[in-house]
Coordinates of C-alpha atoms and ligand atoms in Angstrom, one line a residue:
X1 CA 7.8 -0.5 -29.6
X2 CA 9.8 1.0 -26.8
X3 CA 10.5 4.8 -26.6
X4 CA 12.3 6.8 -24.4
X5 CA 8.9 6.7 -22.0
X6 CA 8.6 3.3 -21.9
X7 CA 8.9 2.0 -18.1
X8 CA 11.8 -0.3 -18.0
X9 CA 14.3 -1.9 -15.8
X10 CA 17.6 0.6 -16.0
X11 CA 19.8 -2.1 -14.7
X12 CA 18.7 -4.5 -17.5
X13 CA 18.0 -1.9 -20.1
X14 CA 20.8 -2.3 -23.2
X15 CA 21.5 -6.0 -21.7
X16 CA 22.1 -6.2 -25.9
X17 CA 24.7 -3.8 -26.6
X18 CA 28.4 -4.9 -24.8
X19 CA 31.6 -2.9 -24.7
X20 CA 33.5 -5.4 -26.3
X21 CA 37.1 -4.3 -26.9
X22 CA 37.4 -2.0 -29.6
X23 CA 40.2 0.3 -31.0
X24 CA 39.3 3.4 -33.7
X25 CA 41.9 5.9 -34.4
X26 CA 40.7 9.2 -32.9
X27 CA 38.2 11.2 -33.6
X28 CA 36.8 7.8 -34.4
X29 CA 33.3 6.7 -35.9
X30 CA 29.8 5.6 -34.8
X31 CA 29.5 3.8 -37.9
X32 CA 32.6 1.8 -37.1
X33 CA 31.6 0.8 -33.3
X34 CA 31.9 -3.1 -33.3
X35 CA 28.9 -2.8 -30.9
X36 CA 26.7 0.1 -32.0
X37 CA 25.5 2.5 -29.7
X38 CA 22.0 3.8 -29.4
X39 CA 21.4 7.5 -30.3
X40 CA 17.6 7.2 -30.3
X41 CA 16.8 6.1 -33.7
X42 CA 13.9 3.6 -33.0
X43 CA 13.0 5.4 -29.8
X44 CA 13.1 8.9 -29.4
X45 CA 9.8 10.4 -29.9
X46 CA 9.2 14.1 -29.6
X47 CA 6.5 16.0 -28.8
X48 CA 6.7 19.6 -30.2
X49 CA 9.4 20.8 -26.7
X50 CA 11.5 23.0 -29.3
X51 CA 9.7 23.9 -31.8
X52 CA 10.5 27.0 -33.6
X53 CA 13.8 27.0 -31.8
X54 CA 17.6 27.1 -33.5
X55 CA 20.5 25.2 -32.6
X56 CA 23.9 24.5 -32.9
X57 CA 25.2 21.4 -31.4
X58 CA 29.0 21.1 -31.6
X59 CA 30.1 17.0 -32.1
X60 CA 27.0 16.4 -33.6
X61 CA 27.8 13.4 -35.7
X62 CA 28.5 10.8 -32.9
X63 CA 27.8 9.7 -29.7
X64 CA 26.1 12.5 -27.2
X65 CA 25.8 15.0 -29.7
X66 CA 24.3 13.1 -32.1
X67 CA 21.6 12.0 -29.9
X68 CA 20.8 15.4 -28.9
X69 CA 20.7 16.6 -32.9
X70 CA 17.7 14.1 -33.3
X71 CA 16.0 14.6 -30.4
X72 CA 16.1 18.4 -31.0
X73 CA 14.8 17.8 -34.6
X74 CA 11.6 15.4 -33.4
X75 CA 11.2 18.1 -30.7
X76 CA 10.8 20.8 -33.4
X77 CA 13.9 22.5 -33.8
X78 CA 16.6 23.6 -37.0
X79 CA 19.6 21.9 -35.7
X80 CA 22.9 22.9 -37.7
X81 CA 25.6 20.2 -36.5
X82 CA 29.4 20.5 -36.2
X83 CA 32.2 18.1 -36.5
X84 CA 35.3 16.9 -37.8
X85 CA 35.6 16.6 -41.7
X86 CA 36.8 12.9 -41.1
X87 CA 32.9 12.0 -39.4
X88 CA 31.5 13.1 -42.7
X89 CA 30.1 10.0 -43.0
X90 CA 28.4 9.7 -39.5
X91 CA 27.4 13.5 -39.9
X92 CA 25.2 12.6 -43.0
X93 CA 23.8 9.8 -41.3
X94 CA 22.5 12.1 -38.3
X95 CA 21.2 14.5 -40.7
X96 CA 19.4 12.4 -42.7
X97 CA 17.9 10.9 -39.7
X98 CA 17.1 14.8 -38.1
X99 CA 15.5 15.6 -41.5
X100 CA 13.0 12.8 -41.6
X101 CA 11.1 15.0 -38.5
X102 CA 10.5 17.7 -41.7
X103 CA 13.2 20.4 -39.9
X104 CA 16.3 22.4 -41.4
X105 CA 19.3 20.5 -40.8
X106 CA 23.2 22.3 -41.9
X107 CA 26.2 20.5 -41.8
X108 CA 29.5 22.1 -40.6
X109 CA 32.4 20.5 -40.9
X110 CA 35.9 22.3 -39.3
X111 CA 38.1 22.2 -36.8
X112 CA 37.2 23.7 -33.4
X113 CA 40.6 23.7 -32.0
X114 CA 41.4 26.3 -34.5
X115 CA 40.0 29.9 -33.5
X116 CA 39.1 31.3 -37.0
X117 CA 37.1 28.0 -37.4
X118 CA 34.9 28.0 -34.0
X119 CA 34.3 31.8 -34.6
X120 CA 33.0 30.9 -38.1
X121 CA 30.8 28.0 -37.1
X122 CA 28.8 30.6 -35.2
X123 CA 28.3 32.6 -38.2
X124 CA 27.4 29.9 -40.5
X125 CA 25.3 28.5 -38.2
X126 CA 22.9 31.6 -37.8
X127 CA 23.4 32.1 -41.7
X128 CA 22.0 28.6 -42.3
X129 CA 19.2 28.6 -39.7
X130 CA 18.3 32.3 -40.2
X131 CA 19.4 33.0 -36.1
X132 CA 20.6 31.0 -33.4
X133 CA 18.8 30.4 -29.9
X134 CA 20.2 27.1 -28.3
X135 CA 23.8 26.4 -28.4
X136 CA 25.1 23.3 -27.2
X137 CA 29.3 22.9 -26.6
X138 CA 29.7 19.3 -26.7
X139 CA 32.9 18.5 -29.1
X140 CA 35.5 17.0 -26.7
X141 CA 38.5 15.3 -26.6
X142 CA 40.1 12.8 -24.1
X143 CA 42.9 10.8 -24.5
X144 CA 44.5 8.7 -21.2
X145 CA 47.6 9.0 -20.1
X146 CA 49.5 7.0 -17.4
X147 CA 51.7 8.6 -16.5
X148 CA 52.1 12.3 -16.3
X149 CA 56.2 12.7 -17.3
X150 CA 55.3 11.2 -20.4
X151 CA 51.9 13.4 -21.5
X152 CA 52.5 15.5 -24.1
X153 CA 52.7 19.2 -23.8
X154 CA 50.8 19.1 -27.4
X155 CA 48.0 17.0 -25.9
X156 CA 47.9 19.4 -23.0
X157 CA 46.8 22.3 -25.3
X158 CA 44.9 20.2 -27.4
X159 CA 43.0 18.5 -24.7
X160 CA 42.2 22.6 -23.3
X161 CA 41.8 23.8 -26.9
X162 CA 38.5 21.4 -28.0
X163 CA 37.1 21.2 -24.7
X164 CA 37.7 24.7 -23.1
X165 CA 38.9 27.3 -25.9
X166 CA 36.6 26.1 -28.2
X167 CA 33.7 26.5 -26.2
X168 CA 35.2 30.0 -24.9
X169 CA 35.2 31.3 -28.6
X170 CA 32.3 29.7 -29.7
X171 CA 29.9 31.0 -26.5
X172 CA 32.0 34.2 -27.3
X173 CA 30.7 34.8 -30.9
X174 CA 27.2 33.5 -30.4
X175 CA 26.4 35.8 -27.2
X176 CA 25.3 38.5 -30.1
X177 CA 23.1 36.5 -31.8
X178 CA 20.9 34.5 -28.9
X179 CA 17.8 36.5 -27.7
X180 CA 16.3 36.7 -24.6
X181 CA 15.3 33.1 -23.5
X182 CA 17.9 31.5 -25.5
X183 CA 20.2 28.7 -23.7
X184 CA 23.5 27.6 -23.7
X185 CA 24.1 23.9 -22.1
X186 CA 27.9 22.8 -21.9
X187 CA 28.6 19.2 -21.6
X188 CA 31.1 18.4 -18.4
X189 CA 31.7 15.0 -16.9
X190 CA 31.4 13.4 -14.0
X191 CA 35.5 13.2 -13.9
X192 CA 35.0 17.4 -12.6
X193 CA 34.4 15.5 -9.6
X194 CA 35.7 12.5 -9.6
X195 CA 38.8 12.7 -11.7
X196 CA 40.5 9.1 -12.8
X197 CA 44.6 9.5 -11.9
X198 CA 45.2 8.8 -16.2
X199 CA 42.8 11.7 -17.2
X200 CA 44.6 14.5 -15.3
X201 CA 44.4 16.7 -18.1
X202 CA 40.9 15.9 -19.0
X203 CA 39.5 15.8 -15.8
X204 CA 40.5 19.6 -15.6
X205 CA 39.2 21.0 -18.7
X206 CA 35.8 19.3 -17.2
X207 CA 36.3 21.2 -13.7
X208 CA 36.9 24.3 -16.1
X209 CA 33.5 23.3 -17.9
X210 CA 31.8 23.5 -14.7
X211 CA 33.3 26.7 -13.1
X212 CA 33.0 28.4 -16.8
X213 CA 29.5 27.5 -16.4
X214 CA 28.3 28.9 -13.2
X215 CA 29.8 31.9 -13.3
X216 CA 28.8 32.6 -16.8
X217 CA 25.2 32.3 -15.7
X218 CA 25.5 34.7 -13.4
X219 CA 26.6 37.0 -16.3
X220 CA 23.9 36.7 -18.9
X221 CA 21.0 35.8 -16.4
X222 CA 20.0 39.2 -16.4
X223 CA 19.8 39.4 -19.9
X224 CA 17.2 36.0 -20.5
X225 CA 19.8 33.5 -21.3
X226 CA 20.2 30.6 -19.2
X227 CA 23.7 28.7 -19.0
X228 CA 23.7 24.9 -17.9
X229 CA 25.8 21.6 -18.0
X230 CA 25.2 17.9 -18.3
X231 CA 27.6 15.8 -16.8
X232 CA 27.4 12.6 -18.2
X233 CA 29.1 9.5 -16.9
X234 CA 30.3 6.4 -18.5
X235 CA 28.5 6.7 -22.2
X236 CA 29.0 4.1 -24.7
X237 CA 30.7 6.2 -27.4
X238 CA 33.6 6.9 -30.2
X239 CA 35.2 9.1 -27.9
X240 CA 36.2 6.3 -25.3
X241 CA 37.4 3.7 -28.4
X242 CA 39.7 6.3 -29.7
X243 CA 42.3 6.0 -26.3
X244 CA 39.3 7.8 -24.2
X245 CA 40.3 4.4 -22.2
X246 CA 42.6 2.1 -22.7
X247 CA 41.1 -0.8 -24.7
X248 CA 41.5 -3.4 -22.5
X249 CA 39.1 -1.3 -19.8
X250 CA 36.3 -0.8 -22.4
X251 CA 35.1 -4.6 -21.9
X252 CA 34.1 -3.2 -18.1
X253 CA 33.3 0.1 -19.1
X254 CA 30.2 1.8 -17.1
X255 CA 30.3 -1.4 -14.3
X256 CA 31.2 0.0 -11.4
X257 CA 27.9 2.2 -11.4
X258 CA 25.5 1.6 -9.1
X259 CA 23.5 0.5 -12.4
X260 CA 26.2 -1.6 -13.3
X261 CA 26.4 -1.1 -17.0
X262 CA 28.0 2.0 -19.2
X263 CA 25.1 4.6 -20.3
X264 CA 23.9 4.7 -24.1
X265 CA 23.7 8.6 -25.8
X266 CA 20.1 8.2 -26.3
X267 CA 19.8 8.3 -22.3
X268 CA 21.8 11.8 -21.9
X269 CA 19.4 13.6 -25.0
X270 CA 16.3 14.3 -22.6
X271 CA 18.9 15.6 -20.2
X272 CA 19.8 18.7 -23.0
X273 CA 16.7 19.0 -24.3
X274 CA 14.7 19.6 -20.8
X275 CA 18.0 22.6 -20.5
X276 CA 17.2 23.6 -24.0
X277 CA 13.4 24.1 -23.5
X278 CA 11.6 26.8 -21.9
X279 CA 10.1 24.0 -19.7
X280 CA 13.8 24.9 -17.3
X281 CA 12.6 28.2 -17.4
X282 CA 13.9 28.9 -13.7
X283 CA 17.3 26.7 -14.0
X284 CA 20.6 28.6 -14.6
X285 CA 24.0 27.8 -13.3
X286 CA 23.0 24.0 -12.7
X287 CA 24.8 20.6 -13.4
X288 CA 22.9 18.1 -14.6
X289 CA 24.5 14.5 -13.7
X290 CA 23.6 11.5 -16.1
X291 CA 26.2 8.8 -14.6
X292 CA 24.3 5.8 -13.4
X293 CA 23.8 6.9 -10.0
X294 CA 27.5 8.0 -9.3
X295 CA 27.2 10.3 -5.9
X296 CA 28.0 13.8 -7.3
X297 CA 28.9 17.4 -5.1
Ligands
NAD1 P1 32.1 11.5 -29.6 O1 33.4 11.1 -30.0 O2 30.9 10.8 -30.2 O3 31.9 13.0 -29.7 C1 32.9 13.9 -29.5 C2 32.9 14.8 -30.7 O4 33.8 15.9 -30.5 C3 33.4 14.2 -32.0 O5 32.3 13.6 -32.7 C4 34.0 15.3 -32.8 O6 33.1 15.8 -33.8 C5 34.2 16.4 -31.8 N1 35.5 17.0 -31.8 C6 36.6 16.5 -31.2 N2 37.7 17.2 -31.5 C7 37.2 18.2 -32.4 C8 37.8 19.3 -33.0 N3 39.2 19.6 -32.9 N4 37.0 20.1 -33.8 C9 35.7 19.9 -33.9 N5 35.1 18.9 -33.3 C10 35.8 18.1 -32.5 O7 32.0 11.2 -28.0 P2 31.0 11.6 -26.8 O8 31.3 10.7 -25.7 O9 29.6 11.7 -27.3 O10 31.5 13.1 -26.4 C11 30.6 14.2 -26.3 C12 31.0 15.0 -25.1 O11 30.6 14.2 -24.0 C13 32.4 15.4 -24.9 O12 32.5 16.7 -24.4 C14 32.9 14.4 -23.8 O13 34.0 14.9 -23.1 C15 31.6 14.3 -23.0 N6 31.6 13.2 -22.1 C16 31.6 11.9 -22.6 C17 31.5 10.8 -21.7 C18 31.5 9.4 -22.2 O14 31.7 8.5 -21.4 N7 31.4 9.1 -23.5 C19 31.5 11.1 -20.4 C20 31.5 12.4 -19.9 C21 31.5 13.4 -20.8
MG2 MG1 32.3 11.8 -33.9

């Protein structure tokens, strides 16, 4: 059986799963992707990396973040997992999975975009997993837009208020609670730097990301908690189904990599756990591209 170890062929790796067309209405399912994507199910195997350790993993039910919640559970840690009360159903899916590898795993549905409800996530979280010492933002939204006269002042804020506020007030209210040696990993993307002319406001909440990042890493260093960011690149996911893209793009999704093919979550979970574990002892302030081979600053 193959596992995330196995020595493989990335160009030919996931020749199985296609980006066929496909149209959810946002924030979209896993459950519901024509072609499902691979979170690590069959193959991620973990080998004690977290164990002891408490996380909270915002847009844990699908895609990135759900890959992460299971590969921080077989690595050893209580993972409590946000999302939107519509993913119920892919949330219980992940935590059923995440429970199998015998740790605690809390559900927390709300909406991040609303400040009372990120501020209260933190608390629950360290209420359910008696303290918090990994935090990873990862709830985003993008939605394209053509043409700039025509994008929504609404989505504007929205766009900023998941992927930047959010993470703001949520960093905010855990910074009490994580002791020395705890980390914090945002997720960016690789459109900080290479920024597609019909994500304009997207691409700038993940330039935010990156800044927000670095400098808050200089901030906390001397207090034992590392800050980080993986910037992924073309990952097969609900996210890019719910107008992430327009539809008819998604059949070439990921191509135009020098791997040639769009990246599944299961690939981008080593990249947050090796920035959750003490293993990154001496990383802080660092971007961690997983795009396929995309040339990055
Ligand atoms: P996804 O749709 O599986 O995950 C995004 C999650 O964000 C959703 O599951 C949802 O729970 C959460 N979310 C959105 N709005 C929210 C709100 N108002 N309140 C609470 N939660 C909310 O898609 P994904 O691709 O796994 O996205 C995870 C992260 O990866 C995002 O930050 C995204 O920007 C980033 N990213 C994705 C790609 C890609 O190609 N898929 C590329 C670069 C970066
Ligand atoms: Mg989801």
């Amino acid at each position: 059986m193959r596992t995330q170890y196995t020595f493989v062929d990335p160009t030919t790796l996931y020749a199985d799963i296609s980006t066929r067309p496909d149209d959810q209405t946002e924030p979209g399912l896993d459950a519901e992707l024509r072609d499902r994507a691979d979170l690590g199910e069959e193959t991620y195997v973990g080998t004690g990396r977290l164990k002891g350790r408490k996380a909270l993993v915002t847009g844990g039910d699908s895609g990135i973040g759900a890959a992460t919640v299971i590969a921080f559970a077989r690595e050893g840690a209580d993972v409590a997992l946000a999302y939107l009360p519509p993913e119920q159903v892919d949330a219980e899916r992940v935590a059923a999975i995440a429970r199998e590898a015998g740790v605690v795993v809390a559900l927390l549905p709300g909406d991040l975009s609303v400040h009372a409800e990120a501020v209260a996530l933190v608390d629950d979280a360290v209420a359910q997993l008696g303290g918090l010492d990994i935090l990873v933002n990862n709830a985003g939204k993008q939605i394209y837009n053509e043409d700039l006269t025509t994008l929504p002042d609404e989505q504007f804020d929205d766009t900023f208020k998941v992927n930047v506020y959010a993470m703001f007030w949520i960093t905010k209210a855990a910074l009490g609670h994580l002791p020395p040696g705890s980390t914090i990993i945002n997720t960016t993307s690789v459109q900080a730097y290479s920024p597609s002319d019909i994500l304009v406001d997207y691409a700038s909440t993940k330039a935010t990301i990156n800044a927000f990042t670095k400098a808050l890493a200089q901030q906390v260093g001397p207090k034992g908690i590392r800050v980080n960011a993986v910037a992924p690149g073309p990952v097969w996911t609900p996210l890019q189904v719910t107008d992430g893209q327009p539809s008819d793009a998604i059949g070439e999704f990921g191509q135009s990599t020098p791997l040639g093919r769009a990246g599944q979550p299961a690939e981008l979970a080593p990249a947050y756990v090796f920035l959750a574990s003490a293993e990154s002892s001496y990383v802080s302030g660092e971007t961690l591209n997983v795009n396929g081979g995309m040339p990055t600053p």
